[in-house]
Coordinates of C-alpha atoms in Angstrom, one line a residue:
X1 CA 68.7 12.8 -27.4
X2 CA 71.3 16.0 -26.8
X3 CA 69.1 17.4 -29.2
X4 CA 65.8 17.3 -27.1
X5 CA 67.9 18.0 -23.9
X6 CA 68.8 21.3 -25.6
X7 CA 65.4 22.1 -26.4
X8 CA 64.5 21.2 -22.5
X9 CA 66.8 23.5 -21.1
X10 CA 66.0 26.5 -23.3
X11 CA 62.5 25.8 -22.6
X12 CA 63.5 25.7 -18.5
X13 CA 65.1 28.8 -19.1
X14 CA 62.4 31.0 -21.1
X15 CA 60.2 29.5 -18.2
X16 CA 62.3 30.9 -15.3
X17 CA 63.4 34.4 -17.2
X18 CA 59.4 35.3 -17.8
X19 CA 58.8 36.5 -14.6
X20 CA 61.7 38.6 -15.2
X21 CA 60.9 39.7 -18.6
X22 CA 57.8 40.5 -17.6
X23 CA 58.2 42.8 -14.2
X24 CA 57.0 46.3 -14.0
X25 CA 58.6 48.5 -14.4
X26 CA 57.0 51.9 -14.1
X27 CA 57.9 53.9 -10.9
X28 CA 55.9 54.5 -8.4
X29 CA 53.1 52.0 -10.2
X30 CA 50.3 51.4 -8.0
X31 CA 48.4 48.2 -7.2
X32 CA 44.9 48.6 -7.4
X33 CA 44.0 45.1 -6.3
X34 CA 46.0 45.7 -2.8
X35 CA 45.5 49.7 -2.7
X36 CA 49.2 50.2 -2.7
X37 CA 52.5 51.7 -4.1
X38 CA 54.6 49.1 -5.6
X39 CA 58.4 49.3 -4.6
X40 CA 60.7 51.2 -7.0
X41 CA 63.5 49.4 -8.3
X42 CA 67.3 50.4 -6.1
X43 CA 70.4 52.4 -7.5
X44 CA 73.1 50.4 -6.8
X45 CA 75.9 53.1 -6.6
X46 CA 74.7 56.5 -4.2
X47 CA 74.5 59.4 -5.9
X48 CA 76.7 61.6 -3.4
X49 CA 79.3 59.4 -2.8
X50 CA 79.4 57.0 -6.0
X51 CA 80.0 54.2 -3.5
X52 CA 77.5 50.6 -3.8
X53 CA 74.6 51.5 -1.7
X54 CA 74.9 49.0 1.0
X55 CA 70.8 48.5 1.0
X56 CA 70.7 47.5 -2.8
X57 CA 70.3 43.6 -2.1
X58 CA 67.4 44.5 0.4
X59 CA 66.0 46.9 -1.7
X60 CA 66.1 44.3 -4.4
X61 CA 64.8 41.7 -2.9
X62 CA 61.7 44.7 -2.2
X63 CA 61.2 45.3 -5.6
X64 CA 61.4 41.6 -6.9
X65 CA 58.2 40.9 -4.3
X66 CA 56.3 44.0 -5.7
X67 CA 56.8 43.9 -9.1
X68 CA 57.9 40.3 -10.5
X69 CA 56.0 39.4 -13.4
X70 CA 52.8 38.0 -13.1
X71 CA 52.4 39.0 -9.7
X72 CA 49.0 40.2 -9.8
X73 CA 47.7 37.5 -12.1
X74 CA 49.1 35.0 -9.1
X75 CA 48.0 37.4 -6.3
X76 CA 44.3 37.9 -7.6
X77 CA 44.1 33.3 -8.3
X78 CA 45.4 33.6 -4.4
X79 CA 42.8 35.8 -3.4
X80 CA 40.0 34.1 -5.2
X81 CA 40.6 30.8 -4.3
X82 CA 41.4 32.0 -0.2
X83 CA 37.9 33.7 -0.5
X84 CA 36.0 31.5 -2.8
X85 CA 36.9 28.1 -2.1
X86 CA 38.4 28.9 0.8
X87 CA 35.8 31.3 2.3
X88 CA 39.0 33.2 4.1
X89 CA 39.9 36.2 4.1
X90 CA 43.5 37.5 1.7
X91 CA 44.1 39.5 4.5
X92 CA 44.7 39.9 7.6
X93 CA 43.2 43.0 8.6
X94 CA 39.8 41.5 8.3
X95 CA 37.8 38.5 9.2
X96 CA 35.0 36.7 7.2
X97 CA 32.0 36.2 9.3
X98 CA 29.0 34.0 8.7
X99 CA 25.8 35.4 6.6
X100 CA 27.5 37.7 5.1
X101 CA 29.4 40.1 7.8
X102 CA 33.3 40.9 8.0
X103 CA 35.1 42.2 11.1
X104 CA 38.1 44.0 11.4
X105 CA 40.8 41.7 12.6
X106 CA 44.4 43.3 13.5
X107 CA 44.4 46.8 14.6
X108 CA 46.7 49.0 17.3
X109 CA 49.6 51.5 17.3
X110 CA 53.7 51.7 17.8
X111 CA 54.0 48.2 16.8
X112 CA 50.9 47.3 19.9
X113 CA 49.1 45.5 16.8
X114 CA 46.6 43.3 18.4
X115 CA 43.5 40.9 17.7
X116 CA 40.4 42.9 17.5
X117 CA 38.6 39.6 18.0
X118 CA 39.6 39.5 21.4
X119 CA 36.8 41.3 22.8
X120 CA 34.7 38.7 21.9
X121 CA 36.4 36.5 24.1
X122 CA 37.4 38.5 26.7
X123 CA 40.8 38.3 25.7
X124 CA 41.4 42.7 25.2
X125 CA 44.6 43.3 26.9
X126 CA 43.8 45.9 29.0
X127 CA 43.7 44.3 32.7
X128 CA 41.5 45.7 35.7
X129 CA 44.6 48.1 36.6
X130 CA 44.9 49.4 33.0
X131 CA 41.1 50.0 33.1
X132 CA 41.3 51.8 36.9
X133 CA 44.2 53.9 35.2
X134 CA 42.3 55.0 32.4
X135 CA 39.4 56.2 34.9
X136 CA 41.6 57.8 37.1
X137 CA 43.0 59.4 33.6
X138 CA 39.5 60.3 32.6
X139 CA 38.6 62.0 35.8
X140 CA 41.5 63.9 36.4
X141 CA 40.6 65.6 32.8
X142 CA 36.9 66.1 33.5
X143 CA 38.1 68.0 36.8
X144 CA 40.6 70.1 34.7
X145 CA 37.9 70.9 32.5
X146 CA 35.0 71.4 34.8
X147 CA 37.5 73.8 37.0
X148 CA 37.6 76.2 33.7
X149 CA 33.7 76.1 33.6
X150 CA 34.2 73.8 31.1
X151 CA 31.2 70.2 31.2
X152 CA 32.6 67.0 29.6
X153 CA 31.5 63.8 28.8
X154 CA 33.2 60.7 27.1
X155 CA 32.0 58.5 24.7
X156 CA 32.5 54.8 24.5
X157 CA 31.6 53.3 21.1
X158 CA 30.8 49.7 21.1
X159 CA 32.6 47.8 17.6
X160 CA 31.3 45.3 16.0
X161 CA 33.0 42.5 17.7
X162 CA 31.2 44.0 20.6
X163 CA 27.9 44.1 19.0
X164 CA 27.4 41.2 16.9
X165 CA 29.7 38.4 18.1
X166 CA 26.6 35.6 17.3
X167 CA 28.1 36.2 13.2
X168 CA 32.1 35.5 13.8
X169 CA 32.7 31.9 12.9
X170 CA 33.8 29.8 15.7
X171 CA 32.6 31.5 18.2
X172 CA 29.6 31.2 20.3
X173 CA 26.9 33.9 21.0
X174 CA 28.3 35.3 24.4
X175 CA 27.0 38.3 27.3
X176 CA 30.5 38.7 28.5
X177 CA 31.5 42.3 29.3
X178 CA 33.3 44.3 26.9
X179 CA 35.7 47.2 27.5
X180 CA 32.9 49.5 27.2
X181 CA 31.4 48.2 30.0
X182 CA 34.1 47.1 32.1
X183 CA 35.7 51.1 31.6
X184 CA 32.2 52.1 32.8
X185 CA 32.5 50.0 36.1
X186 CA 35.8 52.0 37.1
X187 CA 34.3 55.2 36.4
X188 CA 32.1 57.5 39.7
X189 CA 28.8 57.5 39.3
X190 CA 29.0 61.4 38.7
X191 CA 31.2 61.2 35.8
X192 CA 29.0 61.8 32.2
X193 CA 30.0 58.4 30.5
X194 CA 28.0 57.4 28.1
X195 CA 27.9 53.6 27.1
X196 CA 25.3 52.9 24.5
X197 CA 26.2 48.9 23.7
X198 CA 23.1 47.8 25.4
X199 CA 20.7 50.1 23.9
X200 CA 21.9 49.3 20.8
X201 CA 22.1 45.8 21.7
X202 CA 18.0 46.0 22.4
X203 CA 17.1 47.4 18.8
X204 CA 19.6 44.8 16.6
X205 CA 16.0 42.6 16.0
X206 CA 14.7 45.4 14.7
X207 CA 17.4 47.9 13.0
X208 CA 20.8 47.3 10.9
X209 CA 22.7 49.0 13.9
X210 CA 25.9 48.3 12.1
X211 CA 27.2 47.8 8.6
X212 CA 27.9 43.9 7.4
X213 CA 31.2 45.3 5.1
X214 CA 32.3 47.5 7.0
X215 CA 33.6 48.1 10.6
X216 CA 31.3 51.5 11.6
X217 CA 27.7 51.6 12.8
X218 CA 24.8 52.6 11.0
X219 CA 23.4 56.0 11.0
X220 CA 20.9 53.9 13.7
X221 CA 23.4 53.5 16.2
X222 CA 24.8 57.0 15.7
X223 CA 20.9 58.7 15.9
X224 CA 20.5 56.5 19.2
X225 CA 23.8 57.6 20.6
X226 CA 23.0 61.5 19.7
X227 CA 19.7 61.2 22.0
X228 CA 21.8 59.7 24.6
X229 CA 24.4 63.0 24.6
X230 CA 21.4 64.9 24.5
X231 CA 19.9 63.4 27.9
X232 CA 22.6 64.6 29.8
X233 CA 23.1 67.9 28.7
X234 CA 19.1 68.9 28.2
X235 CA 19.1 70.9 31.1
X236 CA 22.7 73.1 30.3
X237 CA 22.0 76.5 29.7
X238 CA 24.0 76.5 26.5
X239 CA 21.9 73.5 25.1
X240 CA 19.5 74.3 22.3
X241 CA 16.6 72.7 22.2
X242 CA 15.9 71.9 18.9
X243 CA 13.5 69.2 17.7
X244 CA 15.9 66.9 15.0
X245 CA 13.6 65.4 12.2
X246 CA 15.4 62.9 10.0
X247 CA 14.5 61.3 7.3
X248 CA 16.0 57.4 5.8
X249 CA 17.7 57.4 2.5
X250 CA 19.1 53.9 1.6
X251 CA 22.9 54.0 -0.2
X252 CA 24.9 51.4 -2.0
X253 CA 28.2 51.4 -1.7
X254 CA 31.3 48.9 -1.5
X255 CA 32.4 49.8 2.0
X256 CA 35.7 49.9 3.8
X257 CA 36.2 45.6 4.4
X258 CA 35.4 45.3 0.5
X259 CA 38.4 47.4 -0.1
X260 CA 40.8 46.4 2.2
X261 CA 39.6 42.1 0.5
X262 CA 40.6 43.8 -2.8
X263 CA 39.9 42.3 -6.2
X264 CA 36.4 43.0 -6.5
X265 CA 35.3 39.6 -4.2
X266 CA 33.2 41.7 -1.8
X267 CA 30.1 43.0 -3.6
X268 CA 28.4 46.1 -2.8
X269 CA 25.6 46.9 0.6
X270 CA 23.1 48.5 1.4
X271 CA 22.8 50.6 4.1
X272 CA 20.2 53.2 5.4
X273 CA 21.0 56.6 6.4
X274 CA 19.3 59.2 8.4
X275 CA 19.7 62.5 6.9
X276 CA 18.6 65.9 8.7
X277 CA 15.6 67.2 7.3
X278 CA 15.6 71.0 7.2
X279 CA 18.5 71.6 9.3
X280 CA 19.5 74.7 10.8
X281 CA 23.2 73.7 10.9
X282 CA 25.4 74.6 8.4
X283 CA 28.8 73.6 7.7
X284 CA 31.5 76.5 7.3
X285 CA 35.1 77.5 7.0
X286 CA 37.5 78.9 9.8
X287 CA 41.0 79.3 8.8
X288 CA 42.9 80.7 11.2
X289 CA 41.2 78.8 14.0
X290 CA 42.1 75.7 11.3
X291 CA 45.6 76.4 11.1
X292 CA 45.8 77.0 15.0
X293 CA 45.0 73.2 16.1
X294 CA 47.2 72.0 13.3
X295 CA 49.5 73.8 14.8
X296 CA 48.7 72.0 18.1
X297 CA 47.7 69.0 18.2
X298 CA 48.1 65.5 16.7
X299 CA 45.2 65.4 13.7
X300 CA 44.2 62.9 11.2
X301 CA 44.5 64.3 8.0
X302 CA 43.1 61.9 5.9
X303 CA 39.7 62.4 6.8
X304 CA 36.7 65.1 4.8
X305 CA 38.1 68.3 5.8
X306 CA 41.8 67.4 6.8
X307 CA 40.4 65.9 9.6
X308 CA 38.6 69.0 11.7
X309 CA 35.1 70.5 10.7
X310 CA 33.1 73.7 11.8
X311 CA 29.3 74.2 12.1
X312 CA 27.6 77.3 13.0
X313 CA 23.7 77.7 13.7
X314 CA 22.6 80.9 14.4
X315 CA 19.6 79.8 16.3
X316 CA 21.2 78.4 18.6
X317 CA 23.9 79.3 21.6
X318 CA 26.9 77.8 23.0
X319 CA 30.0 76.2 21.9
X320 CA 31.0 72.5 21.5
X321 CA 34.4 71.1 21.2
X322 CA 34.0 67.6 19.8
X323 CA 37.2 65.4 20.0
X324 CA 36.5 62.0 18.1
X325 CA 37.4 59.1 15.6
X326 CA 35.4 58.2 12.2
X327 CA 32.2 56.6 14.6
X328 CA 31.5 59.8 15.6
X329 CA 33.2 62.2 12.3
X330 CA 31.0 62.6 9.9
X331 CA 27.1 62.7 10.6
X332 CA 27.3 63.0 14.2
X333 CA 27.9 66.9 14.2
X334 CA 25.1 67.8 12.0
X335 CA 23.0 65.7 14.4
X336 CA 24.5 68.2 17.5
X337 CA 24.9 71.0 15.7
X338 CA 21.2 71.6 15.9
X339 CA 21.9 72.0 19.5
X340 CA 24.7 74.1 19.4
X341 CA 26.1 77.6 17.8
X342 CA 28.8 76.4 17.3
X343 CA 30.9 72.9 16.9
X344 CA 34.4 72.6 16.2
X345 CA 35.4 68.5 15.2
X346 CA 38.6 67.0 15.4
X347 CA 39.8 63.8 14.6
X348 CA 42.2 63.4 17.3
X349 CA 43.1 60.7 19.6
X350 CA 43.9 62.9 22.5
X351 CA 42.5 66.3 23.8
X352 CA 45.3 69.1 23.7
X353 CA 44.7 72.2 26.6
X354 CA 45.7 74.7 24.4
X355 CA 42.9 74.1 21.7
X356 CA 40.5 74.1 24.4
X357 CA 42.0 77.4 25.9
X358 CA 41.5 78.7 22.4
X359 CA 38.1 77.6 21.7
X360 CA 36.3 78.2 25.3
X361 CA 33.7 75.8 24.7
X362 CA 30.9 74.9 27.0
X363 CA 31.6 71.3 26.6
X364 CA 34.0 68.8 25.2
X365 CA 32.8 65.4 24.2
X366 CA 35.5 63.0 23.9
X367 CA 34.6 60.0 21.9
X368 CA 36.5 56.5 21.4
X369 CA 36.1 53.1 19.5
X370 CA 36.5 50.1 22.1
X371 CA 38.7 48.3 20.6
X372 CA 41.4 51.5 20.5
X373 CA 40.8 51.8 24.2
X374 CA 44.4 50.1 25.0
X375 CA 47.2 52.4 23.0
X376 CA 44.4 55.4 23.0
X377 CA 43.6 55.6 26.8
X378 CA 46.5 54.4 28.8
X379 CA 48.3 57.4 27.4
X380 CA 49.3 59.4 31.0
X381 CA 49.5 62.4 28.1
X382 CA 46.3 62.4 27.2
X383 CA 45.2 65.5 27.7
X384 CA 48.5 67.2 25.9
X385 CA 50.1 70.8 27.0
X386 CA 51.0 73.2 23.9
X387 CA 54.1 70.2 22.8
X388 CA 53.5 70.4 18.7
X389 CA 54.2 73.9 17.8
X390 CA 57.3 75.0 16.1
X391 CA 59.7 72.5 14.4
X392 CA 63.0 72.2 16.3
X393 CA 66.0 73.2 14.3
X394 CA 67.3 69.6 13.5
X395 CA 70.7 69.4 14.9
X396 CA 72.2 65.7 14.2
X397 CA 74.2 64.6 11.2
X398 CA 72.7 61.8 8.7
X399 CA 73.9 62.1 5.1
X400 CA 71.5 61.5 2.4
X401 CA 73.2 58.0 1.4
X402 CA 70.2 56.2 -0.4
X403 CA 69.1 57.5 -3.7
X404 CA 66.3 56.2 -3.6
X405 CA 62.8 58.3 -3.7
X406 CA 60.7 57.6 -0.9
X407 CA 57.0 57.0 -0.3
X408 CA 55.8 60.2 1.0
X409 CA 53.6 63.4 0.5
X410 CA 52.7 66.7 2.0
X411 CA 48.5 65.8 2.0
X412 CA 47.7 69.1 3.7
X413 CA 49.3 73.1 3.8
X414 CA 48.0 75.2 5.8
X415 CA 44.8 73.4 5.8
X416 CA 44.4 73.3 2.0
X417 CA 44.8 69.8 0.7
X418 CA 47.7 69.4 -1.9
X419 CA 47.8 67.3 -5.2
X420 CA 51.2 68.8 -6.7
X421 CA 54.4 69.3 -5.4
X422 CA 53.9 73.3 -5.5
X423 CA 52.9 75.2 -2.0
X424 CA 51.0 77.9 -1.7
X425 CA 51.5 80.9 0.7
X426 CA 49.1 83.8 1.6
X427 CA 49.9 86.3 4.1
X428 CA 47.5 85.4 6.7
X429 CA 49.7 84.2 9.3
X430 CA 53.4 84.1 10.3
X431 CA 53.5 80.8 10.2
X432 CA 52.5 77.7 7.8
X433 CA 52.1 74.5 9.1
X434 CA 52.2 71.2 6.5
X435 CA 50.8 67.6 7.0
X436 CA 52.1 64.6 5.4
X437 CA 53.2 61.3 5.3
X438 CA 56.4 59.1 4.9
X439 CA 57.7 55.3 4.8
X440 CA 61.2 53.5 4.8
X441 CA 60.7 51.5 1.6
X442 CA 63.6 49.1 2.0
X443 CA 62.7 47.8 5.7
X444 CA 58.8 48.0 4.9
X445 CA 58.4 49.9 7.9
X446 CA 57.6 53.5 9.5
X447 CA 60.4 56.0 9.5
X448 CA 62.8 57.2 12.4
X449 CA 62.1 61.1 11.8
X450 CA 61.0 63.3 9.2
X451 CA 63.1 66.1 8.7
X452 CA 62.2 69.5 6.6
X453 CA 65.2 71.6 4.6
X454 CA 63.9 75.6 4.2
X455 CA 67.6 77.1 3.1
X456 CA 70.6 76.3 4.9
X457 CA 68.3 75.2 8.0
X458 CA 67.0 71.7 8.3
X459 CA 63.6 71.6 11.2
X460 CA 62.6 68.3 12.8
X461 CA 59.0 67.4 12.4
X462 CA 56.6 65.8 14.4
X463 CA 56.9 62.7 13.4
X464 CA 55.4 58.7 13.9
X465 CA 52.1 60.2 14.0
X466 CA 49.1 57.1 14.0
X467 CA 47.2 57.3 10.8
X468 CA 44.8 54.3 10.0
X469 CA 44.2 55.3 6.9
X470 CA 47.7 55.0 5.5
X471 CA 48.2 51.3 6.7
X472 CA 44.5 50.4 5.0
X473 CA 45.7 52.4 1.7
X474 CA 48.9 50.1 1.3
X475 CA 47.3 47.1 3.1
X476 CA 50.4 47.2 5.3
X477 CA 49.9 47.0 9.4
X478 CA 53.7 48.1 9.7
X479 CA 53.2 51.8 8.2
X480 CA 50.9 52.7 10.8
X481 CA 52.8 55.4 12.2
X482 CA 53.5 57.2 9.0
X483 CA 52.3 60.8 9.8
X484 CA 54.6 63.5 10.0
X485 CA 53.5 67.3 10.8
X486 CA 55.1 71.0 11.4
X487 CA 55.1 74.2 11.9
X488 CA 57.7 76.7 9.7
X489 CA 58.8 80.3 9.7
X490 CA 56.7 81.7 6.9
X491 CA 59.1 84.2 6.1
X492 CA 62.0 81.8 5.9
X493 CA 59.7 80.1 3.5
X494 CA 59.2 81.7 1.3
X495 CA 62.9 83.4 1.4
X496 CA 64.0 79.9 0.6
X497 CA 61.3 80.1 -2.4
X498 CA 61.0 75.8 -1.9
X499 CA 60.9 72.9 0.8
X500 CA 62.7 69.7 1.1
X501 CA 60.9 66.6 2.5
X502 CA 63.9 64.1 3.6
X503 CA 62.4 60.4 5.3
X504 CA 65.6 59.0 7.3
X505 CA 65.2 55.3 7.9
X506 CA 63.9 53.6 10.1
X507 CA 67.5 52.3 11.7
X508 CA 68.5 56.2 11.2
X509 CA 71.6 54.8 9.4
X510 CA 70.5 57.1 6.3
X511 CA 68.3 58.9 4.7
X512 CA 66.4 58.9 1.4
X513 CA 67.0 61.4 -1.6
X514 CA 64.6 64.5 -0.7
X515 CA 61.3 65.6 -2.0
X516 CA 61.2 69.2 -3.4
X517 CA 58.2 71.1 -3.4
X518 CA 58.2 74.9 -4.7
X519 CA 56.6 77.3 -2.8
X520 CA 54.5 80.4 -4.8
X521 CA 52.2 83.2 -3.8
X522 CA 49.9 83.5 -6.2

């Protein structure tokens, strides 16, 4: 009998110590399943002051969830069982429709997170006074603008929620207004807003106006939007006239819900595209005018092109300045660049006077997503003075007490994407401008500030910037606020011959050990 209860614990223990045995243990690993960097494992004693790092148990605690040993065995039978059996969604970004369709679930900004769904309920919280602030918002910058000689007109893209209700589960096929068209009820009668839900609304029986795995329209809904710009502005003496032929190509692709679901579960679609046939437009490079609204203005860098584009047609005249997010990035431009000389894109949420001062367009188009309409458009800063230019010379006093490497990376300098942790400088400017993002591991949350080390002199970035694309990487709603930017001396630069990258937490109680990159010339 003692002999058997041996064997039983033994056994009890081998069964509890696998998990263990079995952890990763490579830093930095990543987990393709849930697109995101596992949690390194914590020093216990700081490497400056040799005392116990007072974050080990948290940090701990981190790396046990991340990487315990079978973790993504267990977290692949969860996610296949929640969407096969189940038919629910493993996370909670996104919602399983019927027939087929997903919708994007939990979205927002500085911890606003909210239920995308609500639009279909009339539930969005934006009240009839947020909605007459963000007209009287909206017309206060179309009267800057049109005092400068300047046209604009905003955009308000329709999402799916807003579009195709009749396919979210539980819900019943509604008319009720959306904030597309509740925004356009605030607005004069004068102002160019353009609201294309209904038109797109009239051609669902006969178009896919928007993809079923993913949370963008079709190149439909885009091509039906483009004619709609192109009504207002027909008669503008800087509009081109160009006739736009287009031609439908059909692609296959595993869109943005199938990767955010992970694991494979959500199979590939089918989608139609309309490309230009024979354009005139061409896209091209512009540097210094690059570099300029970096220097500027709050971009999203994850996007084709760091997140701005250029297009130049020598046919035609005029200049557009088009201000968007990823409905409009993308195809839209090569659509209105047949109407224009030029068009500069950025991937902004706000306009920002000093771009526009530099870029003199003829017209600025402004376009939104609905359901970013209550952290985008409330902002009494949305059209932003010249704020983001040189880093501050960072003043306070937090020691580097965590010896831990963070999460973070420089994704863009001077424009140029990066891969390695070497910088490159030319001489074409006084001034280099970098692009990144950080996390605070150990509280699974954004950072309090980003700070840069050139020599002796430590600069504050420009830091908490929104980036989407971050939070859908790591499948984690709390890093949504992740991007970091600024602007540096370049001859202090490249005096100092390297950079240091140093994430303080998000409590600003201490920082983590700092990322070196080496700067080179040629």
């Amino acid at each position: 009998m003692k002999k058997i209860s041996v064997i039983f614990i033994i056994i009890f223990i081998l069964f509890i110590s696998l998990p263990l045995l079995f952890s990763n243990r490579i830093q930095g690993a990543v987990s393709k399943g849930e697109n995101k960097v596992l949690a390194n494992f914590p020093v216990l004693f700081e490497a400056n002051t040799g005392i116990i790092n007072t974050q080990f148990l948290s940090g701990f605690e981190t790396w046990i969830n991340d990487n315990i040993g079978f973790r993504n065995v267990l977290l692949k039978l969860h996610a296949e069982i929640s969407f096969n059996i189940f038919n629910t969604s493993p996370t909670s970004s996104v919602a399983i429709g019927k027939d087929g369709w997903y919708f994007y679930k939990e979205m927002g900004a500085g911890g606003n997170w909210i239920n995308n769904m609500t639009i279909a309920i009339d539930k969005y919280p934006i009240d009839d006074i947020g909605y007459k602030k963000i007209a009287k918002i909206q017309e206060n910058v179309k009267k800057y603008l049109n005092s400068k000689g300047i046209d604009y007109i905003f955009v308000g893209a329709p999402g799916k929620v807003s579009v195709y209700p009749e396919y979210i589960k539980g819900l019943k096929p509604s008319t009720i207004e959306t904030p597309v068209d509740k925004l356009g009820k605030e607005l004069p009668s004068d102002f160019d807003y353009i609201n294309p839900k209904a038109k797109i609304i009239e051609q669902k029986p006969n178009k896919l106006m928007y993809k079923k795995t993913d949370s963008h329209w079709t190149d439909y809904s885009v091509y039906l939007t483009y004619g709609l710009i192109k009504d207002v502005i027909k008669d503008k003496k800087y509009f081109y006239d160009a006739m736009l032929y287009t031609k439908e190509v059909d692609v296959t692709n595993q869109f943005d819900f199938a990767n955010m679901i992970g694991y494979n579960l959500v199979g590939n679609e089918t989608v139609p595209t309309l490309e230009v046939e024979n354009p005139n437009v061409k896209e091209v490079e512009n540097p210094e005018l690059k570099n300029y609204i970096y220097s500027q203005q709050h971009v999203d860098q994850f996007f084709t092109n760091g997140g701005i584009q250029f297009y130049s047609n020598e046919k035609a005249k005029g200049t557009l300045l088009l201000v968007c997010d990823s409905f409009f990035y993308g195809i839209m431009p090569q659509y209105l660049g047949e109407n224009f000389k030029n068009v500069i894109v950025v991937r902004s949420d706000d306009l920002n006077e000093d771009v526009i001062n530099k870029v003199k367009p003829d017209l600025v188009i402004y376009e939104s997503v609905d359901r970013a309409f209550s952290y985008r458009l409330q902002n009494d800063g949305f059209l932003e003075p010249s704020k983001f230019i040189k880093s501050e010379v960072y003043t306070k006093n937090i020691p580097i007490s965590n010896n831990k490497k963070p999460s973070m990376f420089i994704d863009k300098f001077n424009g140029n994407p990066i891969y390695t942790t070497q910088l490159y400088v030319n001489n074409d400017s006084n001034e280099v401008n970098l692009n990144g993002w950080a996390v605070d591991n150990l509280s699974n949350s954004e950072t309090s500030e980003v700070i840069i080390k050139v020599g002796d002199k430590y600069f504050q970035s420009k830091s908490n910037i929104s980036n989407e694309t971050v939070v859908n990487y790591f499948n984690n709603p709390n890093y949504l606020n992740s991007g970091f930017s600024a602007v540096l001396n370049k001859d202090e630069v490249l005096k100092a011959k390297e950079i240091s990258v140093i994430v303080v937490s998000k409590d600003g109680k201490y920082s983590y050990e700092p990322s070196v990159y080496k700067i080179v010339t040629s």
